[in-house]
Coordinates of N, CA and C in Angstrom, one line a residue:
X1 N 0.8 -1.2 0.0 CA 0.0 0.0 0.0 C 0.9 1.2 0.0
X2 N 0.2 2.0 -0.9 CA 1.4 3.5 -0.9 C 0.4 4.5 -1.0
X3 N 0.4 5.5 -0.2 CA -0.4 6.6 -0.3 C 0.4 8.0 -0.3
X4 N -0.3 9.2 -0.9 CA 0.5 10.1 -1.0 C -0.5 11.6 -0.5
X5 N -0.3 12.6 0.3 CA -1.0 13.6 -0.2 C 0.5 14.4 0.3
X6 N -0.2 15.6 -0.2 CA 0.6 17.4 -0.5 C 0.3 17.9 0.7
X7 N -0.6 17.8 1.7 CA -1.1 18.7 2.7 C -0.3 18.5 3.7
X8 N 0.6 17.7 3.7 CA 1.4 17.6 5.0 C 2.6 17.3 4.9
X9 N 4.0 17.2 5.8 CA 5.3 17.8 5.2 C 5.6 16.2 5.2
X10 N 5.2 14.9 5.3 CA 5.9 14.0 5.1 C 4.7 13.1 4.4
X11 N 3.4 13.8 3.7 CA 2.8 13.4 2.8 C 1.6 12.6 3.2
X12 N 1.5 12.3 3.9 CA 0.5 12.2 4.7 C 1.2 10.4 5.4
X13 N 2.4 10.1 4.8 CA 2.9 8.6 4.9 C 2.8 7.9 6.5
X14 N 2.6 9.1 7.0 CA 2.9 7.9 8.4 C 1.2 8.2 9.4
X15 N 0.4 9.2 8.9 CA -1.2 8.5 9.1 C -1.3 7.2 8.9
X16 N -1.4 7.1 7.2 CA -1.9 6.3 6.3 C -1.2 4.7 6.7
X17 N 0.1 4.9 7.5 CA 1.3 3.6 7.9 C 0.1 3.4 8.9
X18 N 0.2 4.6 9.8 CA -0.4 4.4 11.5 C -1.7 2.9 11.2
X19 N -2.6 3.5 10.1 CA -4.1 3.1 10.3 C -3.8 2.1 9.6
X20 N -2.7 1.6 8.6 CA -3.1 0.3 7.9 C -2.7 -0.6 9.1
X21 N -1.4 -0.1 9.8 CA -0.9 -1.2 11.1 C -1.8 -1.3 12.2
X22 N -2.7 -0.7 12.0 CA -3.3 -0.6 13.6 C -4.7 -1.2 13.3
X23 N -5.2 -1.7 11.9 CA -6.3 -2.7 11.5 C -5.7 -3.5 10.2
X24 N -4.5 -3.9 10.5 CA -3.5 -4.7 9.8 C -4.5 -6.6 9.7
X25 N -4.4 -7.1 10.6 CA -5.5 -8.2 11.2 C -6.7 -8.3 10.5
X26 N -7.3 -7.2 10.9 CA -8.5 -7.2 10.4 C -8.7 -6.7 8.6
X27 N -8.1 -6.2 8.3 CA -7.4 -6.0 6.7 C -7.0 -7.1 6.1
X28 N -6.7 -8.0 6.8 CA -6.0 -9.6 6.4 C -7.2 -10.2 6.2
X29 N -8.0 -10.0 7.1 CA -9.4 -11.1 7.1 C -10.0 -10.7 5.9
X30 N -10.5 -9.4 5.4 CA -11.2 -8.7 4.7 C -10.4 -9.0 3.2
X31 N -9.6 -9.8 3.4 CA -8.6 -9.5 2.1 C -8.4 -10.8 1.8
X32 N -8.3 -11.5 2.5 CA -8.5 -13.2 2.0 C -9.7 -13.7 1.9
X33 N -10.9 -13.1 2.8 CA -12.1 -14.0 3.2 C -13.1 -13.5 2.6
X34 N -13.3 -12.1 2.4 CA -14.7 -11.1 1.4 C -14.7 -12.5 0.1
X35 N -16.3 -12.7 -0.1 CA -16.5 -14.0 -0.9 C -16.0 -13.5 -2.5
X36 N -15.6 -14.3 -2.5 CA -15.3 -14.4 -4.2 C -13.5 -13.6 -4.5
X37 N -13.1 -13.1 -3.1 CA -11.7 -12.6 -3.1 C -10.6 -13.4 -3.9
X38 N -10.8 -14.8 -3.2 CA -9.2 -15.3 -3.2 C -9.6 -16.2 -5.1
X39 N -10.9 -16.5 -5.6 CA -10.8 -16.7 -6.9 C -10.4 -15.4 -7.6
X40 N -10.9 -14.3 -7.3 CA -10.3 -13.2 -8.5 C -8.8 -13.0 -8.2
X41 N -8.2 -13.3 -7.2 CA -6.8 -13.1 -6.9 C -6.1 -14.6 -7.8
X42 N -6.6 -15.6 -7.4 CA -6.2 -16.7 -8.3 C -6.1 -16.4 -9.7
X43 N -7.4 -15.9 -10.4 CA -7.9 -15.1 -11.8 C -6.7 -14.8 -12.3
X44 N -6.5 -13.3 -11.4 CA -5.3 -12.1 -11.8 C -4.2 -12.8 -11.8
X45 N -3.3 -14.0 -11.2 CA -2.4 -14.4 -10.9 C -2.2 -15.5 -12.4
X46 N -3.1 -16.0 -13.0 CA -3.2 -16.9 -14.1 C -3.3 -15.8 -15.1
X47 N -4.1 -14.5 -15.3 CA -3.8 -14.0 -16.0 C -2.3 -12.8 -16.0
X48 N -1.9 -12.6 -15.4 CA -0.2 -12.1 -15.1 C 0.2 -13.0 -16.0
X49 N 0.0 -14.7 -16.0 CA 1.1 -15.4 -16.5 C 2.4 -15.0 -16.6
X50 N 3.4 -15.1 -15.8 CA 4.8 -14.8 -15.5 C 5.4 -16.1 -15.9
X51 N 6.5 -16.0 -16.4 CA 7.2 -17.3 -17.1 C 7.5 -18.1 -15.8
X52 N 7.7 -19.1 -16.2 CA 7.9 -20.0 -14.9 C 9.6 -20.2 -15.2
X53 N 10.2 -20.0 -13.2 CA 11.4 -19.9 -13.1 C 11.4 -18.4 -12.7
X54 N 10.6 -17.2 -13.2 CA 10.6 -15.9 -13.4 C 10.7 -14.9 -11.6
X55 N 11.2 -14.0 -11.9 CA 10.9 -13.1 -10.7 C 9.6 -12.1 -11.2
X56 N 8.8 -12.4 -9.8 CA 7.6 -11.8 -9.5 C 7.5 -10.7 -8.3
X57 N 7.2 -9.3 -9.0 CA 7.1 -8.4 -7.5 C 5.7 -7.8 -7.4
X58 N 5.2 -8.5 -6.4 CA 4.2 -7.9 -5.8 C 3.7 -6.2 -5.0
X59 N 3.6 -5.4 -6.1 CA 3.7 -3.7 -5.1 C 2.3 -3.8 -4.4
X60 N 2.5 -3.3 -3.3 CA 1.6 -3.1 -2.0 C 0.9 -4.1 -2.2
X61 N 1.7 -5.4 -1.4 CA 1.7 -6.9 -1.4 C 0.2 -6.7 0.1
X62 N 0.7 -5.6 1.0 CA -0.3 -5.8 2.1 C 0.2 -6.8 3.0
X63 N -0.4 -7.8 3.3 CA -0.6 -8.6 4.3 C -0.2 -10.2 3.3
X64 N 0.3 -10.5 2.0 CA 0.3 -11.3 1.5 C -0.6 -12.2 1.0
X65 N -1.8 -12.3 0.3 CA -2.6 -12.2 0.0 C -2.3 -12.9 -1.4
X66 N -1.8 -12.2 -2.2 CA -1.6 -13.0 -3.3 C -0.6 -13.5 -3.3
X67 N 0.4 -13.9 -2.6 CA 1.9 -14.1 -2.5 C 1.7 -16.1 -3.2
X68 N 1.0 -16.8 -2.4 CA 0.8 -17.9 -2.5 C 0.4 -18.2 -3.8
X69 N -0.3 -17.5 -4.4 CA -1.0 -17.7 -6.1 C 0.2 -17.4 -7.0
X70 N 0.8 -16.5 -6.9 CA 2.1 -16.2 -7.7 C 3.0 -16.6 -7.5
X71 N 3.1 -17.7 -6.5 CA 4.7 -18.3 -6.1 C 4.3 -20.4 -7.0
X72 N 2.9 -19.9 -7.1 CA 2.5 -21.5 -8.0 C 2.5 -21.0 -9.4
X73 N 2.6 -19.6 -9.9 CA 2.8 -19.8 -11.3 C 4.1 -19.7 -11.8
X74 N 4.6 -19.1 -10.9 CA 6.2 -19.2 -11.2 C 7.3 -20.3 -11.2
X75 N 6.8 -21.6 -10.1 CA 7.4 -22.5 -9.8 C 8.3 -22.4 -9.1
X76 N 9.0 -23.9 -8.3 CA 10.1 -23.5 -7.6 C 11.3 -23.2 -8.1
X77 N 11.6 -22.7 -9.4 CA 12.5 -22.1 -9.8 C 13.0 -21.0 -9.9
X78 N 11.4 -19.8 -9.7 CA 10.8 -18.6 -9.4 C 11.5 -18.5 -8.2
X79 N 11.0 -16.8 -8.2 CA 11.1 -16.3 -6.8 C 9.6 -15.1 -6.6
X80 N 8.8 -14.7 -5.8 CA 8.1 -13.9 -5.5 C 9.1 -13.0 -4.3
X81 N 8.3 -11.6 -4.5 CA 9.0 -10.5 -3.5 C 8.0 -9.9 -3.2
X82 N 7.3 -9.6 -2.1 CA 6.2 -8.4 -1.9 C 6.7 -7.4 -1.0
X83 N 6.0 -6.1 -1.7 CA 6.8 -5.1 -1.5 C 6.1 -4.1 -0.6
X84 N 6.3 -3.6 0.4 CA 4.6 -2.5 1.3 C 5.3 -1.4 2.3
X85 N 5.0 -0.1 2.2 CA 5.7 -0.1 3.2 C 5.2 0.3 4.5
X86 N 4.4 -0.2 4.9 CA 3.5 -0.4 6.1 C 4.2 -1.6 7.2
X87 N 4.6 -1.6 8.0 CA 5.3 -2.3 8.8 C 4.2 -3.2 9.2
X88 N 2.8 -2.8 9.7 CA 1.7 -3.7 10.6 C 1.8 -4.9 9.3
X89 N 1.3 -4.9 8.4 CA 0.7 -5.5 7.4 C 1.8 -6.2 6.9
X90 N 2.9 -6.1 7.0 CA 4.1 -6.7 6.5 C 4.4 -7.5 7.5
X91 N 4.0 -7.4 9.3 CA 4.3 -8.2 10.0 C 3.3 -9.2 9.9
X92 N 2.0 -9.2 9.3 CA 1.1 -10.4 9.1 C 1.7 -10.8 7.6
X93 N 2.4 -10.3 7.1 CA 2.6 -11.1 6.1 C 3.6 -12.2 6.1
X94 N 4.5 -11.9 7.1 CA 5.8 -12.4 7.6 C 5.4 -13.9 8.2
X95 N 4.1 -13.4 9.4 CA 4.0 -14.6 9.8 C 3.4 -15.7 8.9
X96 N 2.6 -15.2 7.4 CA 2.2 -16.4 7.1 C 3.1 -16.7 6.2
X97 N 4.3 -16.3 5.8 CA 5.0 -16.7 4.8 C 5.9 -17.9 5.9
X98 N 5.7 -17.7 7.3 CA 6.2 -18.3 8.2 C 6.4 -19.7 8.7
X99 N 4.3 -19.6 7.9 CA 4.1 -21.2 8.4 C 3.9 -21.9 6.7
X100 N 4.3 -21.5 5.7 CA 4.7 -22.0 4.3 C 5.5 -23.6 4.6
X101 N 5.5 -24.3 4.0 CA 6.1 -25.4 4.1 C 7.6 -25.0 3.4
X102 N 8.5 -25.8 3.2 CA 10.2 -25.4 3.0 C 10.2 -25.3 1.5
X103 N 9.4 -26.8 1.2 CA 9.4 -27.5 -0.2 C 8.1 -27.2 -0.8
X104 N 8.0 -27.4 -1.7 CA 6.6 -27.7 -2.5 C 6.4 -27.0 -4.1
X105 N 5.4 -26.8 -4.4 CA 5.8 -26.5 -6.2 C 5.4 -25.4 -6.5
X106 N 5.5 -24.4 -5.2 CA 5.6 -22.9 -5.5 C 7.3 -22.6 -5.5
X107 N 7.5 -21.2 -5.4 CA 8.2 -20.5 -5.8 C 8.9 -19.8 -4.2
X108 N 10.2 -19.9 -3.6 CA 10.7 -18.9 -2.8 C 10.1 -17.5 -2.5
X109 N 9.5 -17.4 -1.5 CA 8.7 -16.1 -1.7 C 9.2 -15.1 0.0
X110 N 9.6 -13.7 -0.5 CA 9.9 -13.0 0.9 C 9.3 -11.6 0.4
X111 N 9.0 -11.0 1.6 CA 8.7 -9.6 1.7 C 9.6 -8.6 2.3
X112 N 9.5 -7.2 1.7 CA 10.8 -6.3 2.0 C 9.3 -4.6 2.3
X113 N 9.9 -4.1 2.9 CA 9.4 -3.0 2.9 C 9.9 -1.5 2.2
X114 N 9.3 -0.9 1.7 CA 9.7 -0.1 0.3 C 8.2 0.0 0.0
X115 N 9.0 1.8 -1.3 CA 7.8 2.2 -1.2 C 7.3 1.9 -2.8
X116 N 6.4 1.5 -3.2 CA 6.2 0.6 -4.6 C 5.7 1.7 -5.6
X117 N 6.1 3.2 -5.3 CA 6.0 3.9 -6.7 C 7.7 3.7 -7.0
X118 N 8.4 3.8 -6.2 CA 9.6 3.1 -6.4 C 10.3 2.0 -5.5
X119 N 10.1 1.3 -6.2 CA 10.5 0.1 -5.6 C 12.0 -0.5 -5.5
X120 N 12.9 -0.9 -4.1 CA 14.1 -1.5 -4.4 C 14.0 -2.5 -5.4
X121 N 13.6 -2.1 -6.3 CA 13.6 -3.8 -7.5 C 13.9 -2.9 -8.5
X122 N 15.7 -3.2 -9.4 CA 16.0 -3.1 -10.7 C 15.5 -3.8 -11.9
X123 N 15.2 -4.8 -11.4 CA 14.8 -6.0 -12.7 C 13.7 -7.2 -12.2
X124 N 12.9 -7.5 -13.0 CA 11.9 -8.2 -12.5 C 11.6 -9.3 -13.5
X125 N 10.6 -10.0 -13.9 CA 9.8 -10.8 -14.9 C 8.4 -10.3 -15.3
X126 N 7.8 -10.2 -14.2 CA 6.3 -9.4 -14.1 C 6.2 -8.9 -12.5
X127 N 5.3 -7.0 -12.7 CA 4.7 -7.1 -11.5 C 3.4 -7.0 -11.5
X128 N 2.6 -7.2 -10.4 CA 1.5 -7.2 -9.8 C 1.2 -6.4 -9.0
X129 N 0.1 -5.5 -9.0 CA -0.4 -4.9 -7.8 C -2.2 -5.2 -7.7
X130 N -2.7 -5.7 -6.5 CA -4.1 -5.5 -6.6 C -4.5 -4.4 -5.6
X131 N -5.6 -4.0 -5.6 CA -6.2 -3.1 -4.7 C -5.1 -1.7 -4.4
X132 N -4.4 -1.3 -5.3 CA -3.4 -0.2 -5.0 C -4.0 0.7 -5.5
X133 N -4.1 1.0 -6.9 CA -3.9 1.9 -7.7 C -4.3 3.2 -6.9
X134 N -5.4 2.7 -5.8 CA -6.8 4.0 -5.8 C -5.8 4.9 -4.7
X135 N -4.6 4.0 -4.1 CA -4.1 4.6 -3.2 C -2.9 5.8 -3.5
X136 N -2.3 5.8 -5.1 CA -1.4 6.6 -5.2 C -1.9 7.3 -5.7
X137 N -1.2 8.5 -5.3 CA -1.5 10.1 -6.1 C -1.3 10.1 -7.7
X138 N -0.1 9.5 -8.2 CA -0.2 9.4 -9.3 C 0.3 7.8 -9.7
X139 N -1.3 7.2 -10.1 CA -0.8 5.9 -10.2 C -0.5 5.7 -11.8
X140 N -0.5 6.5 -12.7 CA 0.2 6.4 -14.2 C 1.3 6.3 -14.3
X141 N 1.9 7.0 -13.2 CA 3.9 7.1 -12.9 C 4.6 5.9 -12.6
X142 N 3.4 5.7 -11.7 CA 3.9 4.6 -11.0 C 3.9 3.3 -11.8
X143 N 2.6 2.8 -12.6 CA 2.4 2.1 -13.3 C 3.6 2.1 -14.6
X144 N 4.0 2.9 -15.0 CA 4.9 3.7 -16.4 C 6.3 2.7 -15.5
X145 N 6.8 3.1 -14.0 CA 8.1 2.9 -13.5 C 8.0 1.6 -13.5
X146 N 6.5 0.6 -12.9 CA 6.8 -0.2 -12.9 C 6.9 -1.3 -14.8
X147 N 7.0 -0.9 -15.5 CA 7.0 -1.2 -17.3 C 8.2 -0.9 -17.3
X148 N 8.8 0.3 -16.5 CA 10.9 0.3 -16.9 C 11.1 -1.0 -16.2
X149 N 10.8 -1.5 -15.1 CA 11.3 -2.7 -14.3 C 11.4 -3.8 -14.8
X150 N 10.4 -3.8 -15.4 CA 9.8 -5.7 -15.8 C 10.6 -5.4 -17.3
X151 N 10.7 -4.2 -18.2 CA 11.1 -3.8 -19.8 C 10.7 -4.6 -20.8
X152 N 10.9 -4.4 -21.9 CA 10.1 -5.0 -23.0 C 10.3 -6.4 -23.0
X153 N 9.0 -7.1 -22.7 CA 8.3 -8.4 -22.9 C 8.3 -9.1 -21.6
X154 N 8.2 -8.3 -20.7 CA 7.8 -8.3 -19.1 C 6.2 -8.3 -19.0
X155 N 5.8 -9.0 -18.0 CA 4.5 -8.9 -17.6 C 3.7 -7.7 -16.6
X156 N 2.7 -7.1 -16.6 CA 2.1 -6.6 -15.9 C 0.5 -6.6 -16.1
X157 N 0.3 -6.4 -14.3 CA -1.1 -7.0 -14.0 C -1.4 -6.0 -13.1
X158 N -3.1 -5.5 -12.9 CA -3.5 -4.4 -12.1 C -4.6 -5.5 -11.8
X159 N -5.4 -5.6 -10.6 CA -6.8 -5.6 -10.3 C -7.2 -4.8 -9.1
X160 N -8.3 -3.9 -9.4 CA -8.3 -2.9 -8.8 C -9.9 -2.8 -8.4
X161 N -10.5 -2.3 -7.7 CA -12.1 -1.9 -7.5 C -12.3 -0.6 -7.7
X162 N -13.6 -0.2 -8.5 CA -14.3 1.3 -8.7 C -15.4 0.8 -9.1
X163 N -16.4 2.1 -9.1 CA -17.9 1.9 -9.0 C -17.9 1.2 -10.1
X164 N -19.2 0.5 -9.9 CA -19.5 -0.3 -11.5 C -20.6 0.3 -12.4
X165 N -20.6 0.1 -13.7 CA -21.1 0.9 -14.4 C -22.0 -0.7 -15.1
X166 N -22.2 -1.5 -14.7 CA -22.9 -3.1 -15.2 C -24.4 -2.4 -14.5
X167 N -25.1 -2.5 -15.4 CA -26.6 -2.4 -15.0 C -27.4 -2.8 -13.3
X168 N -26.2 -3.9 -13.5 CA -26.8 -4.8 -12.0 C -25.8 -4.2 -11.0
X169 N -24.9 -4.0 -11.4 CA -23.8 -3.3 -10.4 C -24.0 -1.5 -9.7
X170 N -24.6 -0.6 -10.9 CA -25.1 0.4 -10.7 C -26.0 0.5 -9.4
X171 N -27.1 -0.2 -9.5 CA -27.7 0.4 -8.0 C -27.2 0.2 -6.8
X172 N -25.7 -0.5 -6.8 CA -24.8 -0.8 -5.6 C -23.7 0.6 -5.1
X173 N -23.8 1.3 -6.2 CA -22.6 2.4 -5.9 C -22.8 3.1 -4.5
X174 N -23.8 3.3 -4.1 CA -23.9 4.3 -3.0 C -23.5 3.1 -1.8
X175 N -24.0 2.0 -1.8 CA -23.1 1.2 -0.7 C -21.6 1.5 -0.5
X176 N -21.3 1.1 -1.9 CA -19.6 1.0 -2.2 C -19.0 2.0 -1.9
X177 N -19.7 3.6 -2.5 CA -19.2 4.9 -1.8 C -19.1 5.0 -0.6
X178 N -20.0 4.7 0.5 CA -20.1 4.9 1.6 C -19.1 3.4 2.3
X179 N -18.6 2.8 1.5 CA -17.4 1.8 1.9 C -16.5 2.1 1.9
X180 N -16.0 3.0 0.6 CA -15.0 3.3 0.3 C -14.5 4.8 1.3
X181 N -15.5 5.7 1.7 CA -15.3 6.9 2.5 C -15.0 6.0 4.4
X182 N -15.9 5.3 4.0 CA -15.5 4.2 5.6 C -14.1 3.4 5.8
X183 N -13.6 3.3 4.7 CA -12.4 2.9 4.8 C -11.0 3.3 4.9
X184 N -11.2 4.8 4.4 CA -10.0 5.6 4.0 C -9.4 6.4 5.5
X185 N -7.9 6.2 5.3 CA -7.0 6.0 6.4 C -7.9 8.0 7.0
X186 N -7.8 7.9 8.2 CA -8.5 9.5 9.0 C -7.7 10.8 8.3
X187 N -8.3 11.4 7.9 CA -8.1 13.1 7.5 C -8.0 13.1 6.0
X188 N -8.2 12.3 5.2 CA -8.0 12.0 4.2 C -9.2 12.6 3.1
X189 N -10.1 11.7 4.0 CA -11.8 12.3 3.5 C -11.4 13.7 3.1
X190 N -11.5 14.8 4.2 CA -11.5 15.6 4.4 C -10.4 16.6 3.5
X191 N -9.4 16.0 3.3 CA -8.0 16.4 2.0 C -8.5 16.8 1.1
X192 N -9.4 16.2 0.4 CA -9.8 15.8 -1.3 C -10.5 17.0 -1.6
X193 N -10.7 16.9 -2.5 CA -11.6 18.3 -2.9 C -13.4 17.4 -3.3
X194 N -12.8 15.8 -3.9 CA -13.8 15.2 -4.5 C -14.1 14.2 -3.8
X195 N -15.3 13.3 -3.7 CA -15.3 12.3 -2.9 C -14.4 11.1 -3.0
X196 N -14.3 10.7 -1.9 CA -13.0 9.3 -2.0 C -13.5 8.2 -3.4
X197 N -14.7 7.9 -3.8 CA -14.9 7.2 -4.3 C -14.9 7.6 -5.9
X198 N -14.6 9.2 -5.9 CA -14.7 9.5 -7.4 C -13.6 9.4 -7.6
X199 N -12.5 9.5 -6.2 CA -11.1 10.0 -6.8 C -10.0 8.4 -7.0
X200 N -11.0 7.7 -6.5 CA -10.6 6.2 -6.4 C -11.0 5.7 -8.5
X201 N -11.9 6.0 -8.3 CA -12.3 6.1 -9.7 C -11.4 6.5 -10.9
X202 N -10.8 8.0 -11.1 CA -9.8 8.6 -11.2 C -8.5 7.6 -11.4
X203 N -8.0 7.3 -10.1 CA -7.1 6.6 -10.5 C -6.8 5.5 -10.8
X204 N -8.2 4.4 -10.7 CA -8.2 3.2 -11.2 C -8.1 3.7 -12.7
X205 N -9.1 4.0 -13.1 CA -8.8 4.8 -14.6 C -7.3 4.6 -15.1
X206 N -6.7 6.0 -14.5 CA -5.1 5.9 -15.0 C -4.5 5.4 -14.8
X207 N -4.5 4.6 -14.0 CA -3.4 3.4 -13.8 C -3.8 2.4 -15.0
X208 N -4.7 1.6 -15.4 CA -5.5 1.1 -16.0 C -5.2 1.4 -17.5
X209 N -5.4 2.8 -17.5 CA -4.5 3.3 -19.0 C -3.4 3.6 -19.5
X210 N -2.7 3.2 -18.5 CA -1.1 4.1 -18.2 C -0.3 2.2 -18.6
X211 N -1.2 0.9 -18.3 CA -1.2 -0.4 -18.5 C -1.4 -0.7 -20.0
X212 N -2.9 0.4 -20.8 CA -2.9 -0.1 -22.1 C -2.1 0.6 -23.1
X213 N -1.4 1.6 -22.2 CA -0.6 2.6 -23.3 C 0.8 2.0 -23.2
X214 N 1.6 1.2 -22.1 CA 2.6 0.6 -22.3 C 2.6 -0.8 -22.6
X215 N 1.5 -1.4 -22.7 CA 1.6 -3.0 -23.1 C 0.8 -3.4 -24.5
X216 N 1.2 -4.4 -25.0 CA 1.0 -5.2 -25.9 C 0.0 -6.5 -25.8
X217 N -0.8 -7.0 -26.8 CA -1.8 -8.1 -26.1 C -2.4 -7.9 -24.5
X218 N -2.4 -6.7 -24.4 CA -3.3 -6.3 -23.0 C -4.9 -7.5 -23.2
X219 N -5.4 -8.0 -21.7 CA -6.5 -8.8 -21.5 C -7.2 -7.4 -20.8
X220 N -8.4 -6.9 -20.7 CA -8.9 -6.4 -20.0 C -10.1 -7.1 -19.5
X221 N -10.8 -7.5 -18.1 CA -12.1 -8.1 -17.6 C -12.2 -7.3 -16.6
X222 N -14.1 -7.5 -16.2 CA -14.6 -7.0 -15.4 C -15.3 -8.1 -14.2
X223 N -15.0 -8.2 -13.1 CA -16.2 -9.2 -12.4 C -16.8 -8.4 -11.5
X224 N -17.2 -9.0 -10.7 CA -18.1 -8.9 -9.1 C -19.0 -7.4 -9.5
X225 N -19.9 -8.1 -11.2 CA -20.7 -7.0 -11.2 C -20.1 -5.5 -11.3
X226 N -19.1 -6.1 -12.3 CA -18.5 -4.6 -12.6 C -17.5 -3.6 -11.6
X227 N -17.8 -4.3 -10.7 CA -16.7 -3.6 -9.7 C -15.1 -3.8 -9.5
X228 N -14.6 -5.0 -9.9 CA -13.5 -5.5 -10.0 C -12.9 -5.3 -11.1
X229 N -12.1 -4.9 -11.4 CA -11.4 -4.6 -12.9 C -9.7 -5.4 -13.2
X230 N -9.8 -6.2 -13.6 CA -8.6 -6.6 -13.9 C -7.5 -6.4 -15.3
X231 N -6.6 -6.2 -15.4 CA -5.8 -6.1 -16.9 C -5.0 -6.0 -16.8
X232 N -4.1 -7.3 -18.2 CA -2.7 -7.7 -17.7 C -2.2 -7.5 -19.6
X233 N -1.0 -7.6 -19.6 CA -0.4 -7.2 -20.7 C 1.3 -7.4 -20.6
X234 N 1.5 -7.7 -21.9 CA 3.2 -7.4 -22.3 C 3.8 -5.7 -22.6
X235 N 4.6 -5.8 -21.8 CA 5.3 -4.9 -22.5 C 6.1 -4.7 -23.1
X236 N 5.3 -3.0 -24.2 CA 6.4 -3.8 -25.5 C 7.3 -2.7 -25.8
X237 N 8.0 -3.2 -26.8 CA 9.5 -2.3 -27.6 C 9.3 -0.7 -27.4
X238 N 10.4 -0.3 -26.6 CA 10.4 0.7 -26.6 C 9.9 1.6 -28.1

């Protein structure tokens, strides 16, 4: 998770740290267990398709969550990395990479903390981020830095949530707004000029496009009634 604002002299980073660590647990629950979660995380992880053997970096990995699904498409010849710089959520991720078995026919997988519009990572295979985008101020940059990392014929994958525009999905928005304002780390609301859910909107968007303007054979899909947005792609020749 990486958040950013302007209103304050270290950017709003160590609220946004405070509140993810301090419902870190309960962020874990909500992030493996909400129904239909860990198949669209499986989804996005099959469609990333990362070469097997390959390095995979996970940006704002959270609590590990998809660490397990990416370390089985890589193989144990792979390595996975997730990357957050949230201490709480990195300490739940620690413990379950903890109780992982030694062996088996995933992939070496560790977490580092860092901040994933720039990430200690020079070189990669493919990255992933889910549920980020809505959190950085500019997720186009970010998305663009992460296309120098992976470089041409590298993988990348976004799955992200914004209101849905699916017929059946539409009369759900005002829940989801009032989810999305209920979730956002304290003083934040208040920051924006626009509601959290339009500006979450916003940057699923550009991130999203910032994905079809640097990749090639881009997949784009919608599920959970339009709310879930997934898209993965090569990136191509300079």
């Amino acid at each position: 998770m990486t958040s950013r604002s302007h209103n304050r002299p270290d950017g709003g980073v160590a609220t946004t740290q405070d509140f993810y660590s301090r419902w870190a647990r309960l962020y874990d629950t909500i992030a493996r267990r909400s129904p239909g979660v860990q198949s669209l995380r499986e989804r996005a992880a099959d469609r990333l398709a990362p070469p097997a053997g390959g390095v995979v970096v996970d940006m704002g990995c959270g609590t590990g969550a998809n660490l397990p699904f990416l370390s089985g498409q890589v193989g144990p010849e792979g390595r996975v990395l997730g990357v957050d710089f949230t201490p709480g959520v990195l300490a739940v991720a620690r413990d379950r990479l903890s109780t992982l078995p030694d062996t088996g026919p995933g992939a070496p997988v560790g977490v580092v903390r860092g901040d994933a519009t720039r990430p200690p990572v020079r070189d990669a295979d493919a990255v992933f981020a889910s549920f980020v985008s809505g959190m950085l101020a500019d997720p186009a940059d970010a998305v663009d830095h992460w296309a120098d990392v992976v470089g041409p014929g590298g993988r990348l994958g976004l799955l992200d949530l914004a209101r849905s525009t699916h017929p059946l999905g539409r009369p759900l928005n005002g829940l989801f707004r009032a989810v999305v304002r209920g979730t956002s780390p304290p003083g934040t609301r208040s920051r924006v000029s626009t509601s959290p859910a339009a500006l979450l909107d916003r940057r699923v968007v550009a991130a999203h496009r910032a994905l079809f303007d640097r990749c090639v054979d881009v997949e784009h899909e919608t599920h959970a009634l339009g709310y879930a947005r997934l898209t993965a792609g090569t990136v191509a020749d300079s």
